[in-house]
């Protein structure tokens, strides 16, 4: 905000709280200089949701105390953090071999988002939105059965042996071993079993994931599946 915008903000605050009005010319000049020094990098308003007057009004709605410059700076910093948290950097249009241009475009995009001059690129909102998944994306997922196409899943299988074995078991109608906790290696639900390497002094030297679950975990998963199936069957009269 420049000095004229600061003066307009102070005039608005004066209408909300007459205690903040400075009638002495020297005091008014000092107040304007102080607020300009502290709020010089805070905009009066942005195209996307920020307004310093709204921050001032919210302060007086929640507090009986006179407003201070920090009471405007705090909401502004929160506004910046929230917008950057929603932002997912799009791929810059600059030549990736030109590191300076690539970095400058990334920094410029983030600055525009943080200062409210541009909307966040919300790529994460496709799958993480609390308002529900995009209908077109849902139709695509219903068509292919997964957000990972079958060809890509097959290509990834050698690099994810535990997950590939789990998916194969479920596809063949066998119980999912990872749906229960392993009582042998204590692997929690959803994580593969672990192989422990014991050193000469009986101490554990390393723990690595297994491609296949322990037999006891398979038995436990089968028992749980049977109990669940029996519980779902209607009781005989």
Coordinates of C-alpha atoms in Angstrom, one line a residue:
X1 CA 0.0 0.0 0.0
X2 CA 1.2 3.5 -0.7
X3 CA 0.6 6.4 1.6
X4 CA -2.7 7.3 0.0
X5 CA -4.1 3.8 0.4
X6 CA -2.8 3.7 4.0
X7 CA -4.7 7.0 4.7
X8 CA -7.8 5.5 3.2
X9 CA -7.4 2.4 5.4
X10 CA -7.0 4.5 8.5
X11 CA -10.1 6.5 7.6
X12 CA -12.1 3.3 7.2
X13 CA -10.7 2.1 10.6
X14 CA -11.7 5.4 12.1
X15 CA -15.3 4.8 11.1
X16 CA -15.2 1.4 12.8
X17 CA -13.4 2.6 15.9
X18 CA -13.3 6.4 16.7
X19 CA -10.6 5.7 19.3
X20 CA -8.1 5.3 16.4
X21 CA -8.7 8.8 15.0
X22 CA -5.8 11.3 15.6
X23 CA -7.0 14.9 15.7
X24 CA -3.5 16.4 16.2
X25 CA -1.8 16.9 12.8
X26 CA 1.6 15.7 14.1
X27 CA 0.1 12.5 15.6
X28 CA -1.8 11.8 12.4
X29 CA 1.4 12.2 10.4
X30 CA 3.3 9.9 12.7
X31 CA 0.5 7.3 12.6
X32 CA 0.5 7.4 8.8
X33 CA 4.2 7.0 8.7
X34 CA 4.2 4.1 11.1
X35 CA 1.5 2.2 9.3
X36 CA 3.1 2.8 5.9
X37 CA 6.4 1.5 7.2
X38 CA 4.8 -1.7 8.5
X39 CA 2.3 -2.3 5.7
X40 CA 4.1 -1.0 2.7
X41 CA 4.4 -4.5 1.2
X42 CA 0.8 -5.5 2.0
X43 CA -1.7 -4.6 -0.8
X44 CA -5.0 -2.9 -0.1
X45 CA -6.9 -5.5 -2.1
X46 CA -6.1 -8.3 -4.7
X47 CA -8.3 -9.7 -7.5
X48 CA -8.6 -13.0 -5.6
X49 CA -9.9 -12.7 -2.1
X50 CA -7.7 -10.3 -0.1
X51 CA -8.9 -7.0 1.2
X52 CA -7.2 -5.1 4.1
X53 CA -10.5 -3.5 5.1
X54 CA -12.0 -7.0 5.5
X55 CA -9.1 -7.9 7.8
X56 CA -9.7 -4.7 9.9
X57 CA -13.4 -5.4 10.1
X58 CA -12.8 -9.0 11.2
X59 CA -10.5 -7.8 13.9
X60 CA -13.2 -5.6 15.4
X61 CA -15.7 -8.4 15.1
X62 CA -13.5 -10.6 17.3
X63 CA -11.6 -8.2 19.6
X64 CA -12.5 -5.1 21.7
X65 CA -8.9 -3.7 21.4
X66 CA -7.7 -1.1 19.0
X67 CA -6.3 -2.5 15.8
X68 CA -2.5 -2.5 15.3
X69 CA -0.6 -3.0 12.0
X70 CA 0.2 -6.5 13.1
X71 CA -3.5 -7.3 13.1
X72 CA -3.5 -6.7 9.3
X73 CA -0.1 -8.3 8.6
X74 CA -1.0 -11.6 10.3
X75 CA -4.1 -12.3 8.1
X76 CA -2.1 -11.3 5.0
X77 CA 0.7 -13.8 5.8
X78 CA -1.9 -16.5 6.5
X79 CA -3.6 -15.6 3.2
X80 CA -0.2 -16.1 1.4
X81 CA 0.6 -19.4 3.1
X82 CA -2.9 -20.8 2.3
X83 CA -2.7 -19.9 -1.3
X84 CA 0.8 -21.4 -1.7
X85 CA -0.4 -24.6 0.1
X86 CA -3.1 -25.0 -2.6
X87 CA -0.7 -24.3 -5.5
X88 CA 1.0 -27.1 -7.5
X89 CA 3.8 -25.7 -9.7
X90 CA 2.8 -26.1 -13.4
X91 CA 5.6 -27.0 -15.8
X92 CA 7.2 -23.7 -17.0
X93 CA 7.0 -22.9 -20.7
X94 CA 10.7 -21.8 -20.6
X95 CA 13.4 -23.9 -22.1
X96 CA 14.4 -26.4 -19.4
X97 CA 18.1 -26.1 -20.5
X98 CA 17.9 -22.4 -19.6
X99 CA 18.1 -22.8 -15.8
X100 CA 17.8 -19.0 -15.1
X101 CA 14.6 -18.6 -17.2
X102 CA 13.1 -21.8 -15.8
X103 CA 13.7 -20.7 -12.2
X104 CA 12.5 -17.2 -12.9
X105 CA 9.2 -18.4 -14.3
X106 CA 8.6 -20.7 -11.3
X107 CA 9.4 -17.9 -8.9
X108 CA 7.2 -15.4 -10.8
X109 CA 4.3 -17.8 -10.8
X110 CA 4.6 -18.5 -7.1
X111 CA 4.8 -14.8 -6.4
X112 CA 1.7 -14.1 -8.4
X113 CA -0.2 -16.8 -6.6
X114 CA 1.0 -15.7 -3.1
X115 CA 0.2 -12.1 -3.7
X116 CA -3.3 -12.8 -5.0
X117 CA -2.6 -11.8 -8.6
X118 CA -3.2 -15.3 -10.0
X119 CA -5.2 -18.3 -8.9
X120 CA -3.4 -21.4 -7.6
X121 CA -2.8 -24.3 -10.1
X122 CA -4.7 -26.9 -8.1
X123 CA -3.6 -30.1 -9.8
X124 CA -3.9 -31.9 -6.4
X125 CA -7.6 -30.9 -6.2
X126 CA -8.4 -33.5 -8.9
X127 CA -8.0 -36.3 -6.3
X128 CA -7.9 -34.6 -3.0
X129 CA -10.9 -32.2 -3.2
X130 CA -13.3 -32.6 -0.3
X131 CA -16.2 -31.4 -2.6
X132 CA -16.1 -34.6 -4.6
X133 CA -14.2 -35.9 -7.5
X134 CA -14.5 -34.4 -10.9
X135 CA -17.4 -36.1 -12.8
X136 CA -15.2 -36.5 -16.0
X137 CA -12.4 -38.0 -13.9
X138 CA -14.8 -40.3 -12.1
X139 CA -16.2 -41.6 -15.5
X140 CA -12.6 -42.3 -16.6
X141 CA -11.8 -44.1 -13.4
X142 CA -15.0 -46.2 -13.8
X143 CA -13.9 -47.1 -17.3
X144 CA -10.4 -48.2 -16.6
X145 CA -11.0 -49.3 -13.0
X146 CA -8.0 -47.4 -11.6
X147 CA -6.2 -44.1 -11.8
X148 CA -3.2 -46.1 -13.1
X149 CA -3.8 -47.5 -16.6
X150 CA -3.3 -51.3 -16.9
X151 CA -0.3 -50.9 -19.2
X152 CA 1.4 -48.6 -16.7
X153 CA 0.5 -50.9 -13.8
X154 CA 2.1 -53.9 -15.6
X155 CA 5.2 -51.8 -16.3
X156 CA 5.5 -50.9 -12.6
X157 CA 5.0 -54.4 -11.3
X158 CA 8.7 -55.4 -11.3
X159 CA 9.5 -52.3 -9.2
X160 CA 6.6 -52.9 -6.8
X161 CA 6.7 -56.7 -6.2
X162 CA 4.8 -56.5 -2.9
X163 CA 2.0 -54.4 -4.3
X164 CA 1.9 -56.5 -7.5
X165 CA 1.5 -59.7 -5.5
X166 CA -1.3 -58.1 -3.4
X167 CA -3.2 -57.0 -6.5
X168 CA -2.8 -60.4 -8.2
X169 CA -4.2 -62.1 -5.1
X170 CA -7.2 -59.8 -4.9
X171 CA -7.8 -60.3 -8.7
X172 CA -7.8 -64.1 -8.3
X173 CA -10.3 -63.9 -5.4
X174 CA -7.7 -64.8 -2.7
X175 CA -7.7 -63.0 0.6
X176 CA -5.6 -59.8 0.8
X177 CA -2.8 -60.6 3.2
X178 CA -2.0 -57.0 3.8
X179 CA -5.5 -56.4 5.2
X180 CA -4.3 -57.8 8.6
X181 CA -1.3 -57.1 10.8
X182 CA 1.5 -59.7 10.6
X183 CA 2.1 -61.4 13.9
X184 CA 5.5 -62.6 12.8
X185 CA 7.3 -59.4 11.7
X186 CA 4.7 -57.0 13.2
X187 CA 4.2 -55.2 9.9
X188 CA 1.1 -53.0 10.2
X189 CA -2.0 -53.2 8.0
X190 CA -1.3 -52.1 4.4
X191 CA 2.5 -52.5 4.6
X192 CA 4.5 -55.5 3.3
X193 CA 6.1 -58.0 5.6
X194 CA 9.7 -57.3 6.6
X195 CA 12.8 -59.5 6.5
X196 CA 15.2 -59.0 9.4
X197 CA 18.9 -59.7 9.1
X198 CA 20.6 -60.7 12.3
X199 CA 24.2 -59.9 13.0
X200 CA 26.8 -62.1 14.8
X201 CA 25.9 -60.6 18.2
X202 CA 22.1 -61.4 17.6
X203 CA 21.4 -57.8 16.9
X204 CA 19.2 -56.7 14.0
X205 CA 21.5 -55.4 11.2
X206 CA 18.8 -54.4 8.6
X207 CA 15.1 -54.6 7.8
X208 CA 14.0 -55.0 4.2
X209 CA 10.5 -55.5 2.8
X210 CA 9.5 -58.9 1.5
X211 CA 7.9 -59.4 -1.9
X212 CA 5.6 -62.0 -0.4
X213 CA 3.8 -62.0 3.0
X214 CA 4.7 -64.5 5.7
X215 CA 2.6 -67.7 5.7
X216 CA 1.0 -66.9 9.1
X217 CA -0.2 -63.6 7.7
X218 CA -1.9 -65.4 4.8
X219 CA -3.6 -67.8 7.2
X220 CA -4.8 -64.9 9.4
X221 CA -6.2 -63.1 6.4
X222 CA -8.0 -66.2 5.2
X223 CA -9.6 -66.7 8.7
X224 CA -10.7 -63.1 8.8
X225 CA -12.2 -63.3 5.3
X226 CA -14.1 -66.5 6.3
X227 CA -15.4 -64.8 9.5
X228 CA -16.5 -61.8 7.5
X229 CA -18.3 -64.0 4.9
X230 CA -20.0 -66.0 7.6
X231 CA -21.2 -62.8 9.3
X232 CA -22.7 -61.5 6.1
X233 CA -24.7 -64.6 5.5
X234 CA -28.3 -64.4 6.7
X235 CA -28.9 -66.5 9.8
X236 CA -30.8 -69.7 9.2
X237 CA -34.3 -69.7 10.7

